[in-house]
Amino acid sequence: DKQDSGKDEL
Amino acid sequence: MNIFRFAGDMTHLISILVLLLKIYATKSCSGISLKTQELYAIVFVARYLDLFTDFISVYNTVMKLVFIGCSLAIVWCMRLHRVVRRTYNKDVDTFRHYFLVLGCFLLALFVHEKFTFQEVLWAFSIYLEAVAILPQLVLLQRSGNVDNLTVQYVFFLGAYRAFYILNWIYRYLTEPHFGRWIASVAGLVQTALYADFFYYYFISWKNNAKLQLPA
């Protein structure tokens, strides 16, 4: 998901 | 969010604020590459399309809006502001940045996590960000004599990259499923581009002298 793939970063 | 990620975001924010301050206070954008600024504007717009589809946190949303807004404002100033645009070093800012855009887009078409519109644009933005500093570094090198705020701008941008790499190492060690291979490889490339600049930055800092890049 977003967190595992680092897409929670800027 | 770990401390490295936060420090990275803050140095990124500071770099943009330093640039805005320089333009606002001196009414000049000399030493700043419009090509690099345009590339960053493209990077932010392409990557933050997820503003419309995903919500992560208020912090993320606000920062994304700030980054998009600031980068567009900088490009606007350099191109259209009556006074500022006259200070733009057009003749030395000759990097063919459209080739970078094209190359990164082609790479994103082939190397991505999923073949969807948003994922391809996300990969494109990651690749483009990795090389977006090149026109700025070339401009610094060509103009030789660089003002202090421009140097600080590049320094904080480089610091942001360094903190993000620490952040990825930390996350990789502490989160069981964390894998961000596309971004990590691109991030390493991007940070390596700053190595030369940092070398001369620290030399000038150690000697308490103005930064001089070799011709």
PDB file of C-alpha atoms in Angstrom:
ATOM      1  CA  ASP A   1       0.000   0.000   0.000  1.00  0.00           C
ATOM      2  CA  LYS A   2       0.922   3.691   0.168  1.00  0.00           C
ATOM      3  CA  GLN A   3       3.062   3.271   3.235  1.00  0.00           C
ATOM      4  CA  ASP A   4       4.983   0.191   2.139  1.00  0.00           C
ATOM      5  CA  SER A   5       5.901   1.744  -1.173  1.00  0.00           C
ATOM      6  CA  GLY A   6       6.928   5.024   0.434  1.00  0.00           C
ATOM      7  CA  LYS A   7       4.221   7.023  -1.299  1.00  0.00           C
ATOM      8  CA  ASP A   8       3.378   8.547   2.054  1.00  0.00           C
ATOM      9  CA  GLU A   9       6.495  10.672   1.522  1.00  0.00           C
ATOM     10  CA  LEU A  10       6.762  13.970  -0.288  1.00  0.00           C
TER      11      LEU A  10
ATOM     12  CA  MET B   1       7.261   9.823  10.518  1.00  0.00           C
ATOM     13  CA  ASN B   2      10.841   9.549  11.671  1.00  0.00           C
ATOM     14  CA  ILE B   3      13.211  12.375  12.473  1.00  0.00           C
ATOM     15  CA  PHE B   4      15.213  11.971   9.239  1.00  0.00           C
ATOM     16  CA  ARG B   5      12.135  12.256   7.054  1.00  0.00           C
ATOM     17  CA  PHE B   6      11.023  15.343   8.990  1.00  0.00           C
ATOM     18  CA  ALA B   7      14.485  16.924   8.797  1.00  0.00           C
ATOM     19  CA  GLY B   8      14.501  16.191   5.057  1.00  0.00           C
ATOM     20  CA  ASP B   9      11.130  17.830   4.533  1.00  0.00           C
ATOM     21  CA  MET B  10      12.186  20.855   6.564  1.00  0.00           C
ATOM     22  CA  THR B  11      15.478  21.378   4.711  1.00  0.00           C
ATOM     23  CA  HIS B  12      13.537  21.001   1.457  1.00  0.00           C
ATOM     24  CA  LEU B  13      11.088  23.644   2.626  1.00  0.00           C
ATOM     25  CA  ILE B  14      13.906  25.911   3.828  1.00  0.00           C
ATOM     26  CA  SER B  15      15.648  25.653   0.450  1.00  0.00           C
ATOM     27  CA  ILE B  16      12.512  26.866  -1.315  1.00  0.00           C
ATOM     28  CA  LEU B  17      11.988  29.645   1.242  1.00  0.00           C
ATOM     29  CA  VAL B  18      15.615  30.753   0.834  1.00  0.00           C
ATOM     30  CA  LEU B  19      15.061  30.967  -2.905  1.00  0.00           C
ATOM     31  CA  LEU B  20      11.833  32.943  -2.515  1.00  0.00           C
ATOM     32  CA  LEU B  21      13.563  35.220   0.002  1.00  0.00           C
ATOM     33  CA  LYS B  22      16.434  35.838  -2.393  1.00  0.00           C
ATOM     34  CA  ILE B  23      14.072  36.730  -5.226  1.00  0.00           C
ATOM     35  CA  TYR B  24      11.831  38.845  -3.015  1.00  0.00           C
ATOM     36  CA  ALA B  25      14.544  40.690  -1.078  1.00  0.00           C
ATOM     37  CA  THR B  26      16.975  41.346  -3.913  1.00  0.00           C
ATOM     38  CA  LYS B  27      14.374  41.497  -6.719  1.00  0.00           C
ATOM     39  CA  SER B  28      16.833  39.364  -8.603  1.00  0.00           C
ATOM     40  CA  CYS B  29      17.034  35.777  -9.752  1.00  0.00           C
ATOM     41  CA  SER B  30      20.609  35.955 -10.987  1.00  0.00           C
ATOM     42  CA  GLY B  31      22.423  32.668 -10.515  1.00  0.00           C
ATOM     43  CA  ILE B  32      19.147  30.729 -10.480  1.00  0.00           C
ATOM     44  CA  SER B  33      18.384  28.333 -13.298  1.00  0.00           C
ATOM     45  CA  LEU B  34      14.878  28.758 -14.686  1.00  0.00           C
ATOM     46  CA  LYS B  35      15.255  25.336 -16.299  1.00  0.00           C
ATOM     47  CA  THR B  36      15.738  23.663 -12.921  1.00  0.00           C
ATOM     48  CA  GLN B  37      12.794  25.577 -11.466  1.00  0.00           C
ATOM     49  CA  GLU B  38      10.563  24.519 -14.354  1.00  0.00           C
ATOM     50  CA  LEU B  39      11.619  20.913 -13.889  1.00  0.00           C
ATOM     51  CA  TYR B  40      10.732  21.060 -10.174  1.00  0.00           C
ATOM     52  CA  ALA B  41       7.339  22.543 -10.995  1.00  0.00           C
ATOM     53  CA  ILE B  42       6.703  19.627 -13.376  1.00  0.00           C
ATOM     54  CA  VAL B  43       7.967  17.166 -10.727  1.00  0.00           C
ATOM     55  CA  PHE B  44       5.591  18.447  -8.063  1.00  0.00           C
ATOM     56  CA  VAL B  45       2.551  18.674 -10.303  1.00  0.00           C
ATOM     57  CA  ALA B  46       3.119  15.173 -11.717  1.00  0.00           C
ATOM     58  CA  ARG B  47       3.740  13.544  -8.341  1.00  0.00           C
ATOM     59  CA  TYR B  48       1.071  15.264  -6.296  1.00  0.00           C
ATOM     60  CA  LEU B  49      -1.815  14.343  -8.568  1.00  0.00           C
ATOM     61  CA  ASP B  50      -2.633  11.939  -5.734  1.00  0.00           C
ATOM     62  CA  LEU B  51      -3.949  14.979  -3.868  1.00  0.00           C
ATOM     63  CA  PHE B  52      -7.179  14.264  -5.724  1.00  0.00           C
ATOM     64  CA  THR B  53      -7.279  10.521  -5.058  1.00  0.00           C
ATOM     65  CA  ASP B  54      -5.581   9.753  -1.739  1.00  0.00           C
ATOM     66  CA  PHE B  55      -5.471  11.373   1.644  1.00  0.00           C
ATOM     67  CA  ILE B  56      -2.469  10.583   3.842  1.00  0.00           C
ATOM     68  CA  SER B  57      -2.339  13.343   6.448  1.00  0.00           C
ATOM     69  CA  VAL B  58      -2.999  17.046   6.843  1.00  0.00           C
ATOM     70  CA  TYR B  59       0.763  17.527   7.016  1.00  0.00           C
ATOM     71  CA  ASN B  60       1.250  15.790   3.657  1.00  0.00           C
ATOM     72  CA  THR B  61      -1.557  17.677   1.966  1.00  0.00           C
ATOM     73  CA  VAL B  62      -0.380  21.074   3.201  1.00  0.00           C
ATOM     74  CA  MET B  63       3.247  20.414   2.261  1.00  0.00           C
ATOM     75  CA  LYS B  64       2.241  19.241  -1.212  1.00  0.00           C
ATOM     76  CA  LEU B  65       0.178  22.368  -1.796  1.00  0.00           C
ATOM     77  CA  VAL B  66       3.037  24.545  -0.515  1.00  0.00           C
ATOM     78  CA  PHE B  67       5.571  22.845  -2.809  1.00  0.00           C
ATOM     79  CA  ILE B  68       3.332  23.132  -5.863  1.00  0.00           C
ATOM     80  CA  GLY B  69       2.425  26.748  -5.056  1.00  0.00           C
ATOM     81  CA  CYS B  70       5.989  27.882  -4.359  1.00  0.00           C
ATOM     82  CA  SER B  71       7.475  26.207  -7.420  1.00  0.00           C
ATOM     83  CA  LEU B  72       4.855  27.741  -9.701  1.00  0.00           C
ATOM     84  CA  ALA B  73       5.346  31.140  -8.049  1.00  0.00           C
ATOM     85  CA  ILE B  74       9.096  30.975  -8.644  1.00  0.00           C
ATOM     86  CA  VAL B  75       8.661  30.084 -12.317  1.00  0.00           C
ATOM     87  CA  TRP B  76       6.088  32.855 -12.670  1.00  0.00           C
ATOM     88  CA  CYS B  77       8.466  35.408 -11.115  1.00  0.00           C
ATOM     89  CA  MET B  78      11.417  34.423 -13.272  1.00  0.00           C
ATOM     90  CA  ARG B  79       9.399  34.468 -16.485  1.00  0.00           C
ATOM     91  CA  LEU B  80       6.893  37.257 -15.991  1.00  0.00           C
ATOM     92  CA  HIS B  81       7.765  39.555 -13.091  1.00  0.00           C
ATOM     93  CA  ARG B  82       8.618  42.948 -14.574  1.00  0.00           C
ATOM     94  CA  VAL B  83      11.806  43.509 -12.545  1.00  0.00           C
ATOM     95  CA  VAL B  84      12.918  39.996 -11.656  1.00  0.00           C
ATOM     96  CA  ARG B  85      12.841  38.566 -15.169  1.00  0.00           C
ATOM     97  CA  ARG B  86      15.451  41.085 -16.350  1.00  0.00           C
ATOM     98  CA  THR B  87      17.995  39.632 -13.903  1.00  0.00           C
ATOM     99  CA  TYR B  88      17.693  36.111 -15.284  1.00  0.00           C
ATOM    100  CA  ASN B  89      20.989  34.806 -16.730  1.00  0.00           C
ATOM    101  CA  LYS B  90      19.402  33.551 -19.899  1.00  0.00           C
ATOM    102  CA  ASP B  91      22.642  33.256 -21.833  1.00  0.00           C
ATOM    103  CA  VAL B  92      24.336  30.878 -19.399  1.00  0.00           C
ATOM    104  CA  ASP B  93      21.220  28.843 -18.582  1.00  0.00           C
ATOM    105  CA  THR B  94      21.358  26.851 -21.786  1.00  0.00           C
ATOM    106  CA  PHE B  95      20.908  23.295 -20.539  1.00  0.00           C
ATOM    107  CA  ARG B  96      18.551  21.383 -22.846  1.00  0.00           C
ATOM    108  CA  HIS B  97      16.151  20.395 -20.122  1.00  0.00           C
ATOM    109  CA  TYR B  98      13.490  19.098 -22.515  1.00  0.00           C
ATOM    110  CA  PHE B  99      15.716  16.110 -23.160  1.00  0.00           C
ATOM    111  CA  LEU B 100      15.672  15.325 -19.456  1.00  0.00           C
ATOM    112  CA  VAL B 101      11.867  15.456 -19.464  1.00  0.00           C
ATOM    113  CA  LEU B 102      11.670  13.203 -22.502  1.00  0.00           C
ATOM    114  CA  GLY B 103      14.262  10.734 -21.195  1.00  0.00           C
ATOM    115  CA  CYS B 104      12.617  10.473 -17.783  1.00  0.00           C
ATOM    116  CA  PHE B 105       9.211   9.977 -19.330  1.00  0.00           C
ATOM    117  CA  LEU B 106      10.436   7.174 -21.570  1.00  0.00           C
ATOM    118  CA  LEU B 107      12.158   5.535 -18.593  1.00  0.00           C
ATOM    119  CA  ALA B 108       8.941   5.804 -16.561  1.00  0.00           C
ATOM    120  CA  LEU B 109       7.015   4.123 -19.384  1.00  0.00           C
ATOM    121  CA  PHE B 110       9.265   1.086 -19.017  1.00  0.00           C
ATOM    122  CA  VAL B 111      10.257   1.103 -15.339  1.00  0.00           C
ATOM    123  CA  HIS B 112       7.357   1.600 -12.922  1.00  0.00           C
ATOM    124  CA  GLU B 113       5.490  -0.272 -10.221  1.00  0.00           C
ATOM    125  CA  LYS B 114       2.210  -0.557 -12.097  1.00  0.00           C
ATOM    126  CA  PHE B 115       1.227   0.482 -15.583  1.00  0.00           C
ATOM    127  CA  THR B 116      -1.392   3.016 -14.614  1.00  0.00           C
ATOM    128  CA  PHE B 117      -1.575   6.735 -15.406  1.00  0.00           C
ATOM    129  CA  GLN B 118      -0.761   7.780 -11.859  1.00  0.00           C
ATOM    130  CA  GLU B 119       1.998   5.217 -11.260  1.00  0.00           C
ATOM    131  CA  VAL B 120       3.795   6.085 -14.497  1.00  0.00           C
ATOM    132  CA  LEU B 121       3.603   9.794 -13.668  1.00  0.00           C
ATOM    133  CA  TRP B 122       4.832   9.037 -10.149  1.00  0.00           C
ATOM    134  CA  ALA B 123       7.878   7.173 -11.507  1.00  0.00           C
ATOM    135  CA  PHE B 124       8.420   9.990 -14.040  1.00  0.00           C
ATOM    136  CA  SER B 125       8.441  12.570 -11.232  1.00  0.00           C
ATOM    137  CA  ILE B 126      10.938  10.536  -9.229  1.00  0.00           C
ATOM    138  CA  TYR B 127      13.335  10.229 -12.186  1.00  0.00           C
ATOM    139  CA  LEU B 128      12.940  13.857 -13.155  1.00  0.00           C
ATOM    140  CA  GLU B 129      13.576  15.069  -9.617  1.00  0.00           C
ATOM    141  CA  ALA B 130      16.809  13.074  -9.575  1.00  0.00           C
ATOM    142  CA  VAL B 131      18.245  15.057 -12.488  1.00  0.00           C
ATOM    143  CA  ALA B 132      16.371  18.365 -12.124  1.00  0.00           C
ATOM    144  CA  ILE B 133      19.299  20.012 -10.318  1.00  0.00           C
ATOM    145  CA  LEU B 134      21.648  19.540 -13.301  1.00  0.00           C
ATOM    146  CA  PRO B 135      20.844  22.852 -15.085  1.00  0.00           C
ATOM    147  CA  GLN B 136      21.356  24.672 -11.759  1.00  0.00           C
ATOM    148  CA  LEU B 137      24.710  23.012 -11.114  1.00  0.00           C
ATOM    149  CA  VAL B 138      25.844  23.789 -14.672  1.00  0.00           C
ATOM    150  CA  LEU B 139      24.773  27.409 -14.219  1.00  0.00           C
ATOM    151  CA  LEU B 140      26.666  27.663 -10.905  1.00  0.00           C
ATOM    152  CA  GLN B 141      29.761  26.277 -12.531  1.00  0.00           C
ATOM    153  CA  ARG B 142      29.536  28.548 -15.571  1.00  0.00           C
ATOM    154  CA  SER B 143      28.920  31.762 -13.689  1.00  0.00           C
ATOM    155  CA  GLY B 144      31.736  30.989 -11.234  1.00  0.00           C
ATOM    156  CA  ASN B 145      30.969  33.865  -8.904  1.00  0.00           C
ATOM    157  CA  VAL B 146      27.846  32.904  -7.017  1.00  0.00           C
ATOM    158  CA  ASP B 147      25.974  34.864  -4.381  1.00  0.00           C
ATOM    159  CA  ASN B 148      25.555  33.486  -0.903  1.00  0.00           C
ATOM    160  CA  LEU B 149      21.800  32.849  -0.969  1.00  0.00           C
ATOM    161  CA  THR B 150      22.064  30.793  -4.157  1.00  0.00           C
ATOM    162  CA  VAL B 151      24.766  28.679  -2.523  1.00  0.00           C
ATOM    163  CA  GLN B 152      22.587  28.205   0.567  1.00  0.00           C
ATOM    164  CA  TYR B 153      19.667  27.231  -1.655  1.00  0.00           C
ATOM    165  CA  VAL B 154      21.640  24.429  -3.301  1.00  0.00           C
ATOM    166  CA  PHE B 155      23.106  23.399   0.048  1.00  0.00           C
ATOM    167  CA  PHE B 156      19.669  22.949   1.656  1.00  0.00           C
ATOM    168  CA  LEU B 157      18.411  21.041  -1.379  1.00  0.00           C
ATOM    169  CA  GLY B 158      21.369  18.695  -1.048  1.00  0.00           C
ATOM    170  CA  ALA B 159      20.775  18.333   2.687  1.00  0.00           C
ATOM    171  CA  TYR B 160      17.176  17.335   1.964  1.00  0.00           C
ATOM    172  CA  ARG B 161      18.420  14.517  -0.259  1.00  0.00           C
ATOM    173  CA  ALA B 162      20.899  13.316   2.345  1.00  0.00           C
ATOM    174  CA  PHE B 163      18.226  13.215   5.068  1.00  0.00           C
ATOM    175  CA  TYR B 164      15.865  11.292   2.805  1.00  0.00           C
ATOM    176  CA  ILE B 165      18.461   8.591   2.261  1.00  0.00           C
ATOM    177  CA  LEU B 166      18.902   8.270   6.037  1.00  0.00           C
ATOM    178  CA  ASN B 167      15.101   8.113   6.250  1.00  0.00           C
ATOM    179  CA  TRP B 168      14.949   5.219   3.765  1.00  0.00           C
ATOM    180  CA  ILE B 169      17.679   3.308   5.582  1.00  0.00           C
ATOM    181  CA  TYR B 170      15.815   3.829   8.855  1.00  0.00           C
ATOM    182  CA  ARG B 171      12.498   2.721   7.363  1.00  0.00           C
ATOM    183  CA  TYR B 172      14.055  -0.263   5.672  1.00  0.00           C
ATOM    184  CA  LEU B 173      15.457  -1.381   9.020  1.00  0.00           C
ATOM    185  CA  THR B 174      12.326  -0.697  11.085  1.00  0.00           C
ATOM    186  CA  GLU B 175       9.372  -1.399   8.761  1.00  0.00           C
ATOM    187  CA  PRO B 176       8.969  -5.040   7.714  1.00  0.00           C
ATOM    188  CA  HIS B 177       7.505  -4.400   4.266  1.00  0.00           C
ATOM    189  CA  PHE B 178       9.191  -1.186   3.292  1.00  0.00           C
ATOM    190  CA  GLY B 179      10.518  -1.363  -0.235  1.00  0.00           C
ATOM    191  CA  ARG B 180      11.013   1.672  -2.357  1.00  0.00           C
ATOM    192  CA  TRP B 181      13.469   0.534  -4.942  1.00  0.00           C
ATOM    193  CA  ILE B 182      12.655   2.952  -7.738  1.00  0.00           C
ATOM    194  CA  ALA B 183      12.820   5.946  -5.436  1.00  0.00           C
ATOM    195  CA  SER B 184      15.877   4.737  -3.548  1.00  0.00           C
ATOM    196  CA  VAL B 185      17.997   4.180  -6.655  1.00  0.00           C
ATOM    197  CA  ALA B 186      16.868   7.502  -8.153  1.00  0.00           C
ATOM    198  CA  GLY B 187      17.513   9.164  -4.795  1.00  0.00           C
ATOM    199  CA  LEU B 188      21.051   7.826  -4.659  1.00  0.00           C
ATOM    200  CA  VAL B 189      21.747   9.122  -8.168  1.00  0.00           C
ATOM    201  CA  GLN B 190      20.332  12.490  -7.217  1.00  0.00           C
ATOM    202  CA  THR B 191      22.392  12.778  -4.054  1.00  0.00           C
ATOM    203  CA  ALA B 192      25.545  11.734  -5.889  1.00  0.00           C
ATOM    204  CA  LEU B 193      25.071  14.704  -8.223  1.00  0.00           C
ATOM    205  CA  TYR B 194      25.532  16.975  -5.229  1.00  0.00           C
ATOM    206  CA  ALA B 195      28.781  15.329  -4.100  1.00  0.00           C
ATOM    207  CA  ASP B 196      30.976  17.689  -6.094  1.00  0.00           C
ATOM    208  CA  PHE B 197      29.095  20.755  -4.890  1.00  0.00           C
ATOM    209  CA  PHE B 198      29.302  19.626  -1.268  1.00  0.00           C
ATOM    210  CA  TYR B 199      33.026  19.030  -1.586  1.00  0.00           C
ATOM    211  CA  TYR B 200      33.651  22.635  -2.609  1.00  0.00           C
ATOM    212  CA  TYR B 201      31.050  23.907  -0.150  1.00  0.00           C
ATOM    213  CA  PHE B 202      32.904  22.355   2.778  1.00  0.00           C
ATOM    214  CA  ILE B 203      36.264  23.541   1.534  1.00  0.00           C
ATOM    215  CA  SER B 204      34.997  27.123   1.357  1.00  0.00           C
ATOM    216  CA  TRP B 205      33.361  26.723   4.773  1.00  0.00           C
ATOM    217  CA  LYS B 206      36.567  25.353   6.307  1.00  0.00           C
ATOM    218  CA  ASN B 207      38.618  28.188   4.864  1.00  0.00           C
ATOM    219  CA  ASN B 208      35.906  30.674   5.735  1.00  0.00           C
ATOM    220  CA  ALA B 209      35.960  31.818   2.127  1.00  0.00           C
ATOM    221  CA  LYS B 210      33.393  32.454  -0.583  1.00  0.00           C
ATOM    222  CA  LEU B 211      32.422  29.378  -2.555  1.00  0.00           C
ATOM    223  CA  GLN B 212      34.411  29.052  -5.766  1.00  0.00           C
ATOM    224  CA  LEU B 213      33.648  26.292  -8.209  1.00  0.00           C
ATOM    225  CA  PRO B 214      36.426  25.307 -10.583  1.00  0.00           C
ATOM    226  CA  ALA B 215      35.816  26.341 -14.189  1.00  0.00           C
TER     227      ALA B 215
END
